[in-house]
Short mmCIF file of C-alpha atoms (C1' of nucleotides) in Angstrom, two decimals:
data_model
loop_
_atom_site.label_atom_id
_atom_site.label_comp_id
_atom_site.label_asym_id
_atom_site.label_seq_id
_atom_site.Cartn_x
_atom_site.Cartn_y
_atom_site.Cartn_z
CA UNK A 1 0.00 0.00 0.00
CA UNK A 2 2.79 2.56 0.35
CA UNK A 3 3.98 1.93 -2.59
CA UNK A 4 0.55 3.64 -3.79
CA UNK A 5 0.88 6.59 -1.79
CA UNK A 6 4.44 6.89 -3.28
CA UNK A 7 3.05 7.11 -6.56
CA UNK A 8 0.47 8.49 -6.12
CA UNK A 9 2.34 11.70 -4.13
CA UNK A 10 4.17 12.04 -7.43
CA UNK A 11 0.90 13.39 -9.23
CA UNK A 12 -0.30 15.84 -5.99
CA UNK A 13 0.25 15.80 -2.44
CA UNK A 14 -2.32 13.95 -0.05
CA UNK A 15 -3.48 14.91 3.29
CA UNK A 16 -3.55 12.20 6.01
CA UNK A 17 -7.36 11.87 6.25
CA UNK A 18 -7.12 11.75 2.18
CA UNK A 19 -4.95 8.65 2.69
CA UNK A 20 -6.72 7.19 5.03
CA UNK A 21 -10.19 7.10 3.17
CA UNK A 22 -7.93 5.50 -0.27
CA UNK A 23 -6.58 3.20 2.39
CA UNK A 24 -10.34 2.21 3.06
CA UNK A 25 -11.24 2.07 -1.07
CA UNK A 26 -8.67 0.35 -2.67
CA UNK A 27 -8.81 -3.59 -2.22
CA UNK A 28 -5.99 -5.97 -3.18
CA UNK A 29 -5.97 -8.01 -6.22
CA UNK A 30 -3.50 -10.58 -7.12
CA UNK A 31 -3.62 -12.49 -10.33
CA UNK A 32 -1.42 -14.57 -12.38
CA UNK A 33 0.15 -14.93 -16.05
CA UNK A 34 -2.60 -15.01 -18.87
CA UNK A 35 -5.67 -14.24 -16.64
CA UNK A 36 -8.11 -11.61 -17.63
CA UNK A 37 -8.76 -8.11 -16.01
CA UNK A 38 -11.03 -7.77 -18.73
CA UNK A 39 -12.87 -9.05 -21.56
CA UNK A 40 -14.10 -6.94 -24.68
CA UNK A 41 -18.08 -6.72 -24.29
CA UNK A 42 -18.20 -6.62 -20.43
CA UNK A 43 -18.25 -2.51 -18.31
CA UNK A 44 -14.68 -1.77 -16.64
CA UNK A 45 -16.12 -0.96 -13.43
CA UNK A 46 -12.52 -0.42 -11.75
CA UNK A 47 -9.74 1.28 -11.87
CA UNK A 48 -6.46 -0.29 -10.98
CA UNK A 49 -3.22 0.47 -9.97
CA UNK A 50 -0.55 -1.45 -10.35
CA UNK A 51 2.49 -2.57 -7.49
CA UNK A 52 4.01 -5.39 -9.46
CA UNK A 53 3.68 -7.11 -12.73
CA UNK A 54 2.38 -6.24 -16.21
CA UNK A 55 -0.10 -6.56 -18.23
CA UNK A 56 -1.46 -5.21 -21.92
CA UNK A 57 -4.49 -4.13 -23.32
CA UNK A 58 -5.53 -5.57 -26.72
CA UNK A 59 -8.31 -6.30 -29.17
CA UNK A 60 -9.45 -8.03 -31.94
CA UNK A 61 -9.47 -6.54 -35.26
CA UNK A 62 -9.98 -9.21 -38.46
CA UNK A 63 -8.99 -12.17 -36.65
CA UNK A 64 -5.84 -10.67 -35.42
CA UNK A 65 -4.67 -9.44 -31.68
CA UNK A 66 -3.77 -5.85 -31.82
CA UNK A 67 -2.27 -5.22 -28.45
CA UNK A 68 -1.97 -1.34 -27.43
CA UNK A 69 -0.56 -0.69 -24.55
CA UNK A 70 1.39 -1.95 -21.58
CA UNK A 71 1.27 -1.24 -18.08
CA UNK A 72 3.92 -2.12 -15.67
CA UNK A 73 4.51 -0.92 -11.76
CA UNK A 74 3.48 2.28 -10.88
CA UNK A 75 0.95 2.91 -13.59
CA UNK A 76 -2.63 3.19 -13.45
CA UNK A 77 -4.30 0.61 -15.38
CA UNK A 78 -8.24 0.89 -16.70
CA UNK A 79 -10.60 0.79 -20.18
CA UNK A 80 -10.12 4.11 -20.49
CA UNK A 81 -13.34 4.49 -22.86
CA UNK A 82 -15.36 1.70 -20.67
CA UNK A 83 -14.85 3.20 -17.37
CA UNK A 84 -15.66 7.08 -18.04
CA UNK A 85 -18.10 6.37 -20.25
CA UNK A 86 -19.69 2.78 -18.53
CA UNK A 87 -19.96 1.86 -22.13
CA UNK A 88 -19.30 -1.76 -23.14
CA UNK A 89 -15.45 -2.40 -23.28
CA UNK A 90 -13.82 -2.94 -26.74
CA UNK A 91 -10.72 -4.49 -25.82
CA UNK A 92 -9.09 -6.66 -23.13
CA UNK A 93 -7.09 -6.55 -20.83
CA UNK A 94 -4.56 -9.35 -19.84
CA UNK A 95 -2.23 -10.18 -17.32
CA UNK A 96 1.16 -10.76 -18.65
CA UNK A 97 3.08 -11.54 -15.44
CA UNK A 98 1.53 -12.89 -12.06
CA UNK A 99 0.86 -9.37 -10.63
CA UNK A 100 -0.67 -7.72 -7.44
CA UNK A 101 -2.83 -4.92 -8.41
CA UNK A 102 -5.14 -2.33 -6.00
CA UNK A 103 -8.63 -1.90 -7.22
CA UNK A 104 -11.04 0.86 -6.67
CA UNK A 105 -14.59 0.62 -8.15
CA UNK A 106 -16.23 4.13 -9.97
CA UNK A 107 -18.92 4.39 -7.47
CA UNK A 108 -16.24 4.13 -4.70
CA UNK A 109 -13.86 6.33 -6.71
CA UNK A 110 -16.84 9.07 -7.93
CA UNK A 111 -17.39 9.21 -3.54
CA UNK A 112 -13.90 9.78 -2.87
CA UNK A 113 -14.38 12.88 -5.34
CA UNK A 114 -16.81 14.62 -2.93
CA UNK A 115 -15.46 14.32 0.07
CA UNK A 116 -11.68 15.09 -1.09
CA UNK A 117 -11.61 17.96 -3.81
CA UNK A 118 -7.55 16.93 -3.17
CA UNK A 119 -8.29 13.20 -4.84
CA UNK A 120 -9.97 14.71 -7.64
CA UNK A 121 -7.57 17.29 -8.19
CA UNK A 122 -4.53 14.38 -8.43
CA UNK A 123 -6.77 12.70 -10.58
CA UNK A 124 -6.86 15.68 -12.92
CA UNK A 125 -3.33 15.80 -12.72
CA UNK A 126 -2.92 12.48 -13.48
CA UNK A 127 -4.91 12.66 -16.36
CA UNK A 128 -2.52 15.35 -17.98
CA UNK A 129 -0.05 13.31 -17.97
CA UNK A 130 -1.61 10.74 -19.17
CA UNK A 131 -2.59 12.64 -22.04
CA UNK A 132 1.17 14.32 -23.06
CA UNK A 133 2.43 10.51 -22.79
CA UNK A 134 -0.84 9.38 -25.60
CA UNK A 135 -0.35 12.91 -27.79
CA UNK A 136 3.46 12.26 -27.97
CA UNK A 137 2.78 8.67 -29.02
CA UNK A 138 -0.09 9.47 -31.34
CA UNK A 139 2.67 11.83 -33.10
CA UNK A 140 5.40 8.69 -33.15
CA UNK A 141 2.49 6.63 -34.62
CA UNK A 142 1.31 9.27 -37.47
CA UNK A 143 4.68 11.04 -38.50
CA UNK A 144 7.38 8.68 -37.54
CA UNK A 145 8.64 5.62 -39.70
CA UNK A 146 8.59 2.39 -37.90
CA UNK A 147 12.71 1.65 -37.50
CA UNK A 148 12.41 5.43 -35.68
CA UNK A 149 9.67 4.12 -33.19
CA UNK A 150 11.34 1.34 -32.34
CA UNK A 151 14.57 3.21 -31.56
CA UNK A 152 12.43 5.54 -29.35
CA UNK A 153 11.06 2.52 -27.57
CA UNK A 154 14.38 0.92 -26.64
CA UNK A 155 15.43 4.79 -25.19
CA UNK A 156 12.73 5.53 -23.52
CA UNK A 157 11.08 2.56 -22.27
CA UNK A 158 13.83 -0.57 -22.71
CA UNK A 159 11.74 -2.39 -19.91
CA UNK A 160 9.25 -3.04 -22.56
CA UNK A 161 11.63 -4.66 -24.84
CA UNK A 162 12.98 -6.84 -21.75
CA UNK A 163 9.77 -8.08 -20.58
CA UNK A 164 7.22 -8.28 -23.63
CA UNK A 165 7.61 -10.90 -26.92
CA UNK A 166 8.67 -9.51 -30.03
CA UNK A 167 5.15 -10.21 -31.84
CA UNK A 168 3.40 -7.99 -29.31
CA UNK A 169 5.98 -4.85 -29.35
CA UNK A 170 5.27 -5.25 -33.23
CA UNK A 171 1.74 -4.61 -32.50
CA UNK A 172 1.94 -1.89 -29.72
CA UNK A 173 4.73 -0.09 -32.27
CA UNK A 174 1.46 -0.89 -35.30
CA UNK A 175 4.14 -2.76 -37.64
CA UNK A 176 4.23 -6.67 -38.74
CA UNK A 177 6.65 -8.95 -36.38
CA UNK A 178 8.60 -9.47 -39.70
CA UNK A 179 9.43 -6.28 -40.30
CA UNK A 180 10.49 -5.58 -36.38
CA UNK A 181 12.69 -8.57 -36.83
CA UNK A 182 14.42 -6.86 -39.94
CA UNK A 183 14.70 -4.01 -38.37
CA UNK A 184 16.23 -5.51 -34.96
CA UNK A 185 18.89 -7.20 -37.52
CA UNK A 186 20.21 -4.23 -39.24
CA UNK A 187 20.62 -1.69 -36.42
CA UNK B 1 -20.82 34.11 -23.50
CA UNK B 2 -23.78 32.29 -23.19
CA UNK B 3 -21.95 30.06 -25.93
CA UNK B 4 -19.61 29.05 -23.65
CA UNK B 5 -21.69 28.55 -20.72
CA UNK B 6 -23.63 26.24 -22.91
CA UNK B 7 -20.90 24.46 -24.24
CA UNK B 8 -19.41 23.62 -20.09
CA UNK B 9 -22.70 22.66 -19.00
CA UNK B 10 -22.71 19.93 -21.86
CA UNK B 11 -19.44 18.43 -19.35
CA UNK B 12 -20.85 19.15 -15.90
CA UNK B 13 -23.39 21.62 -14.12
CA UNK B 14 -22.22 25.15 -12.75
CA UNK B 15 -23.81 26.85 -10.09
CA UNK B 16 -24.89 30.74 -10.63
CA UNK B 17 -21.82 31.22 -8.17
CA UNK B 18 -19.33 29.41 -10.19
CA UNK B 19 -20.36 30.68 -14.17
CA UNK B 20 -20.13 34.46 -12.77
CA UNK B 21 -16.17 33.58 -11.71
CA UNK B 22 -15.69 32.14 -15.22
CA UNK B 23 -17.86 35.40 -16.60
CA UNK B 24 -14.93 37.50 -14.64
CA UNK B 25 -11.89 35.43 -15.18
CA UNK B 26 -12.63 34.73 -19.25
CA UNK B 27 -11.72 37.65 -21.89
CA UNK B 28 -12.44 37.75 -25.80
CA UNK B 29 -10.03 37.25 -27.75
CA UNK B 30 -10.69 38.23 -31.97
CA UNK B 31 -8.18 37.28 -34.63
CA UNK B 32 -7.87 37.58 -38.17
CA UNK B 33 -6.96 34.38 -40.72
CA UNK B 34 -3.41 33.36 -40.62
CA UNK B 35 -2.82 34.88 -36.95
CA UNK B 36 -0.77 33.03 -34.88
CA UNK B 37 -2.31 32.01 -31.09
CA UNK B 38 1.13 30.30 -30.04
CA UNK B 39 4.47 29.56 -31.84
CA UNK B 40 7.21 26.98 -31.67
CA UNK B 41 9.45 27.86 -28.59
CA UNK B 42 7.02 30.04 -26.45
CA UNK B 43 5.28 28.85 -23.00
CA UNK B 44 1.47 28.10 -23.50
CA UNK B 45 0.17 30.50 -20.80
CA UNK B 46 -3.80 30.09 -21.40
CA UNK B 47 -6.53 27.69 -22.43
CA UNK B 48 -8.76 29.42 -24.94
CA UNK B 49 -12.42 28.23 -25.68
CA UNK B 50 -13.29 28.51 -29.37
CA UNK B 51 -16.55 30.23 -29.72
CA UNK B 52 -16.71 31.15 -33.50
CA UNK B 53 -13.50 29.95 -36.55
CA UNK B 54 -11.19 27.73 -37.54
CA UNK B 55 -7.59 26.49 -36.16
CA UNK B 56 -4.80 23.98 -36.43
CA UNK B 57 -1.89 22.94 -34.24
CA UNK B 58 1.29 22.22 -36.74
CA UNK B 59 4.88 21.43 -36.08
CA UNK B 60 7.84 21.97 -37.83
CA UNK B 61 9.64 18.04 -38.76
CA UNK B 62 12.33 17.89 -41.99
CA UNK B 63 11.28 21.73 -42.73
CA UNK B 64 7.72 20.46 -43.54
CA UNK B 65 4.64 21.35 -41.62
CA UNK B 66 2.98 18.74 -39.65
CA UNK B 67 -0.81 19.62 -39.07
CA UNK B 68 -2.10 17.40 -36.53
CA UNK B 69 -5.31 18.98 -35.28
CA UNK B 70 -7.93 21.26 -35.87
CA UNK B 71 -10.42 23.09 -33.39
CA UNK B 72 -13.65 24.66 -34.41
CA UNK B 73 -16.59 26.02 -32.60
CA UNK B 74 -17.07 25.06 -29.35
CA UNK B 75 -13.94 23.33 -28.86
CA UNK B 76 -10.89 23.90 -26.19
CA UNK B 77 -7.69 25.14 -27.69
CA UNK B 78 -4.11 24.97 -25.91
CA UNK B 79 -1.38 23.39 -26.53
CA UNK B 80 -1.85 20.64 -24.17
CA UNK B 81 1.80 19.90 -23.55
CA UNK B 82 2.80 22.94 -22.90
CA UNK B 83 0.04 24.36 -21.05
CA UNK B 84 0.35 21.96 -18.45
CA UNK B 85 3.71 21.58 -17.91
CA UNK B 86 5.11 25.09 -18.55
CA UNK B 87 7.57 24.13 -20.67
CA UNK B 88 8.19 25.76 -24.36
CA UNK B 89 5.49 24.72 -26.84
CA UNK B 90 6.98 22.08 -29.94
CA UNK B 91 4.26 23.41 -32.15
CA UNK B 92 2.09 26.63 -33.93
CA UNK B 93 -1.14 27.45 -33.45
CA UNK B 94 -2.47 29.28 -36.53
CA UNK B 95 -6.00 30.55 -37.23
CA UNK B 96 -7.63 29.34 -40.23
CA UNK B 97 -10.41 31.82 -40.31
CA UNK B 98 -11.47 34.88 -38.77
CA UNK B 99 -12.20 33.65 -34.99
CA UNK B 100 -13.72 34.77 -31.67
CA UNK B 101 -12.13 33.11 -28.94
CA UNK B 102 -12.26 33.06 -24.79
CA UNK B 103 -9.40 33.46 -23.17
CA UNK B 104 -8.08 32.49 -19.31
CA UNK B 105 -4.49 32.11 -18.14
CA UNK B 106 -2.99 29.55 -15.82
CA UNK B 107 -2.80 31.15 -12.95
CA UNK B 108 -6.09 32.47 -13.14
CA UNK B 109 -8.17 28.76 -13.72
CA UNK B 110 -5.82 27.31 -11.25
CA UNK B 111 -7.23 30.05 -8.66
CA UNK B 112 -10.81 28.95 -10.02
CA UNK B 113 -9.72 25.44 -9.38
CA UNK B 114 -9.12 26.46 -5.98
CA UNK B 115 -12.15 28.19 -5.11
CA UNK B 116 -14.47 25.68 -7.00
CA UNK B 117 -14.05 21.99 -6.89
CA UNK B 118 -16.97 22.24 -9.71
CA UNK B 119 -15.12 23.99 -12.04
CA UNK B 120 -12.23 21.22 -11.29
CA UNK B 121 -14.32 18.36 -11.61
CA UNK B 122 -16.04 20.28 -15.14
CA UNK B 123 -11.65 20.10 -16.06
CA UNK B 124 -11.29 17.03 -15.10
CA UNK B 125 -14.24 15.26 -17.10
CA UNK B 126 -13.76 17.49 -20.13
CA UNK B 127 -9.78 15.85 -20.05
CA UNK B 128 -11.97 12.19 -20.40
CA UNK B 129 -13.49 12.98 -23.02
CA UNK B 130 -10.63 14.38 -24.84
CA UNK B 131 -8.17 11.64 -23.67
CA UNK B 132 -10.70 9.26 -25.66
CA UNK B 133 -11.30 11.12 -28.56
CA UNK B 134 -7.10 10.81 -28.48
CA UNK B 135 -7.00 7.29 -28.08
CA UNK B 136 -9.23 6.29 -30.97
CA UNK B 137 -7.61 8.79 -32.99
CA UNK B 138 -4.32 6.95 -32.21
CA UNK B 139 -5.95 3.55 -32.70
CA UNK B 140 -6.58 4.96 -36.13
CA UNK B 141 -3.69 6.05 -36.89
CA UNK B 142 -1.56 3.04 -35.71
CA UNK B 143 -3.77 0.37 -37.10
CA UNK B 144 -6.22 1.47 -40.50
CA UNK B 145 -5.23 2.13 -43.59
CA UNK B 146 -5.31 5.63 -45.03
CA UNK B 147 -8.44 5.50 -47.19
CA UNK B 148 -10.37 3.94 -44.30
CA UNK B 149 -9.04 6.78 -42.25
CA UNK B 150 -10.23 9.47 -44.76
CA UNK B 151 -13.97 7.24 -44.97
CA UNK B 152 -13.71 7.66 -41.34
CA UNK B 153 -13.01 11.56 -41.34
CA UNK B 154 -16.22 11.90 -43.63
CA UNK B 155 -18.61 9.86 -41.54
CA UNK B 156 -17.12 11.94 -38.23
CA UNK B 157 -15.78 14.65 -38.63
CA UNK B 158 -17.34 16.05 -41.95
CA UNK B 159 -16.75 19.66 -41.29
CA UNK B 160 -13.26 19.70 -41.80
CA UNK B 161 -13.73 18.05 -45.51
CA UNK B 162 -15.73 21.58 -45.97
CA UNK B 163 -13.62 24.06 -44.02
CA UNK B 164 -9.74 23.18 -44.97
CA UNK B 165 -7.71 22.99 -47.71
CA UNK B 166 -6.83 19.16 -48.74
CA UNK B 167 -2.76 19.67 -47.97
CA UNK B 168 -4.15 20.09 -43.96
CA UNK B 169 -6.13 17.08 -44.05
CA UNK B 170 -3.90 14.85 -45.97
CA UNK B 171 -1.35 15.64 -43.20
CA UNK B 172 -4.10 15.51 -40.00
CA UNK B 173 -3.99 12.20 -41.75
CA UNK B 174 -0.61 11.25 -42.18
CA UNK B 175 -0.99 11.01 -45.47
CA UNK B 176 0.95 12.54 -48.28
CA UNK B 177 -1.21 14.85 -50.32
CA UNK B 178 -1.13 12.80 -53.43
CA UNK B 179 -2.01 9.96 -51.70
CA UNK B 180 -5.16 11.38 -50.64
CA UNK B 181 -6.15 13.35 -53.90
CA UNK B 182 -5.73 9.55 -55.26
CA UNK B 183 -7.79 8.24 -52.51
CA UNK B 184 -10.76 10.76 -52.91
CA UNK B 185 -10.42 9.53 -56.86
CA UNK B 186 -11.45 6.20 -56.54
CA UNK B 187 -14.09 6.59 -54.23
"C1'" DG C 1 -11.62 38.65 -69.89
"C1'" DC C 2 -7.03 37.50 -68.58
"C1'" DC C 3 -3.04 37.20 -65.79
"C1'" DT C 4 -1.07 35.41 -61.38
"C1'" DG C 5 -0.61 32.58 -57.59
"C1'" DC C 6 -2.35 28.84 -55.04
"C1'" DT C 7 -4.51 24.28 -54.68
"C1'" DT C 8 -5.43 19.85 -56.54
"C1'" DT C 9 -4.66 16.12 -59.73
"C1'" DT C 10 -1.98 12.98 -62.59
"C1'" DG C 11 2.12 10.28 -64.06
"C1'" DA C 12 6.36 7.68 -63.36
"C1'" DC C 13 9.20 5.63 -60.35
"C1'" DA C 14 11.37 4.14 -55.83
"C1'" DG C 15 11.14 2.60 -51.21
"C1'" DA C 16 8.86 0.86 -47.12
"C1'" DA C 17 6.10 -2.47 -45.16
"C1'" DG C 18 2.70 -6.37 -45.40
"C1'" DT C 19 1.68 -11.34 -46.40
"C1'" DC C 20 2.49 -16.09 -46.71
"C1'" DA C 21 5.37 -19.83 -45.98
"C1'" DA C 22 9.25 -22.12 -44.38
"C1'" DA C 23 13.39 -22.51 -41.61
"C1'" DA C 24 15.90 -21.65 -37.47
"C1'" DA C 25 16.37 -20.69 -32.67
"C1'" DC C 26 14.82 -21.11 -28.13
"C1'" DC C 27 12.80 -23.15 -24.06
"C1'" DA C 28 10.83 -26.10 -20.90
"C1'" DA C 29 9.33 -30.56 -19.59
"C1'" DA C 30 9.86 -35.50 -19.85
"C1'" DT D 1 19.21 -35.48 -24.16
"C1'" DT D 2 15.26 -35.62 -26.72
"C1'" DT D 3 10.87 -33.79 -27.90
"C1'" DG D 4 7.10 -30.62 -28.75
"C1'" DG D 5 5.64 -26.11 -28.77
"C1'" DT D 6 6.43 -21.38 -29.13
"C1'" DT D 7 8.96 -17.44 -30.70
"C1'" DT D 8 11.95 -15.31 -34.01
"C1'" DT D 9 14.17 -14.94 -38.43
"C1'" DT D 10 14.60 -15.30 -43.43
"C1'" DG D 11 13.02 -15.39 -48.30
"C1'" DA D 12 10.05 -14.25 -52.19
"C1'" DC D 13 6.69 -11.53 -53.65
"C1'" DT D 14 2.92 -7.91 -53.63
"C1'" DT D 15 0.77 -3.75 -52.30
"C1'" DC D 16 0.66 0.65 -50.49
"C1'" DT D 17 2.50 5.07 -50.02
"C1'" DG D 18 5.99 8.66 -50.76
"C1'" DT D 19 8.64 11.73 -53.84
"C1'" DC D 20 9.48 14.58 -57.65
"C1'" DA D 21 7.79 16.89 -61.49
"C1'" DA D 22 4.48 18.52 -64.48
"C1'" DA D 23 -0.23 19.60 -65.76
"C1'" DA D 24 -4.81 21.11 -64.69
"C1'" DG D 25 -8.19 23.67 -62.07
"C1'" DC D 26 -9.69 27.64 -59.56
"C1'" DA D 27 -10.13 32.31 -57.52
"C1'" DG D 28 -9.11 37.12 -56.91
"C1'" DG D 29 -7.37 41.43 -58.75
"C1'" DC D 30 -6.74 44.43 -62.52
#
DNA sequence: GCCTGCTTTTGACAGAAGTCAAAAACCAAA
DNA sequence: TTTGGTTTTTGACTTCTGTCAAAAGCAGGC
């Protein structure tokens, strides 16, 4: 649990009655390799955070797993879409390492908000963030060529490359795990 | 004004308390076509709310301009990035038409922020809906082809077909122009 | 009406990346 | 050590998109 409030002080600073209430919210979950957080179709009712592990978020598009993201420790981990809106999910999320995650449900999460303008205000925070990290990669994705993203990925997040098989950094970097390996050999 | 009340109450409520604030804290801006809101190298120091016009964020890459989004009526203009963090902007804002904007600096909506956890918690949920919009856009741009992109643009986002010159939209794309003039040909 | 400048289209060619299929490398369990 | 399954690499070929250059289309000013 403190290794929440570590990360969690890195967005905004909490008060101790702040804490205490997240203490009371968040709930441990533990899960291992290949289970599902989610599956495409079903509401993401939780956010997550993550202390340890990693997981992706993919879905199906003609047949074919198109995974989009990773999370690892210390990042916050929900269907985006599914859980603002309370729409049906489109994609899935999947455990890619046994993990130990802290959950928080919306309801729980949307209460927090009134009693502790503080919470919302990291969440806003948060969210920024969030969004420079997306904007910079929707960039990469439109204006960069594919041997340039993956020479960004192995600067600025290598873990990715150490944890994650080659066919699903193809996908998250949107090329073919053909032409990643071609690139791989001639750098 | 009224505009722009109506367009925040589409994200959250605002007390009578709360809109006269913004009514004190927001100033018109007017510009002419081709005026610049922000360049390269400058610190974003407000968040304008498009009430009437046309603009595009665009970035400098190989000596060729990189339009990567547009903002019409009713929309939220900064440059996200550097808004947020303070830091010098990496791209232009540029009018497109004649355009009435509202302006409010940092320090003044972090004041409001402080005064109203409303106008926070408007922030905050108006940042969900953009961080979506984002995501799909990147979805789209990592993983469709460019025609279904541009058959996408139509269904969506038809407006910007109407209100900007082809070069803009090849490159809102990620297309080369030529491309698209050869895409809209065989439709 | 007719320049002039800007935008859009067309043509020819080159390069980047995808697909399909097979081979090689790797890994873990028996 | 062998075996079976998964991951990664390689090869041959095709398709998509970019680039450069030229032509066509269009709009405003004189």
């Amino acid at each position: 649990m403190e290794q929440l409030f570590s990360h969690l002080r890195k967005y905004h600073p909490l008060s101790a009655e702040a804490q205490t209430a997240i203490q009371n919210c968040f709930s441990q979950v533990i899960l291992s390799k290949n289970e599902f957080l989610l599956t495409e179709g079903k509401i993401c009712r939780h956010l997550y955070f993550m202390e340890q592990g990693a997981l992706r978020g993919f879905y199906n598009l003609d047949g074919k797993e198109i995974t989009y993201w990773f999370a690892f420790e210390g990042d916050f981990v929900t269907s985006f879409h599914s859980f603002t809106t309370q729409q049906p999910a489109v994609e899935n999320i999947q455990l890619l390492e046994g993990s130990v995650l802290w959950a928080i449900s919306k309801e729980t999460l949307m209460d927090l908000f009134n009693r502790f303008h503080e919470i919302e205000r990291l969440v806003r925070i948060a969210y920024e963030r969030y969004y420079v990290r997306l904007e910079e990669r929707f960039v990469n994705a439109q204006f960069r060529t594919a041997a340039e993203r993956y020479e960004q990925l192995i600067q600025q997040t290598p873990h990715i490359i150490e944890r994650i098989p080659l066919g699903q950094i193809a996908s998250y970097l949107g090329i073919s795990q053909e032409t990643l390996s071609r690139i791989r050999s001639r750098l």
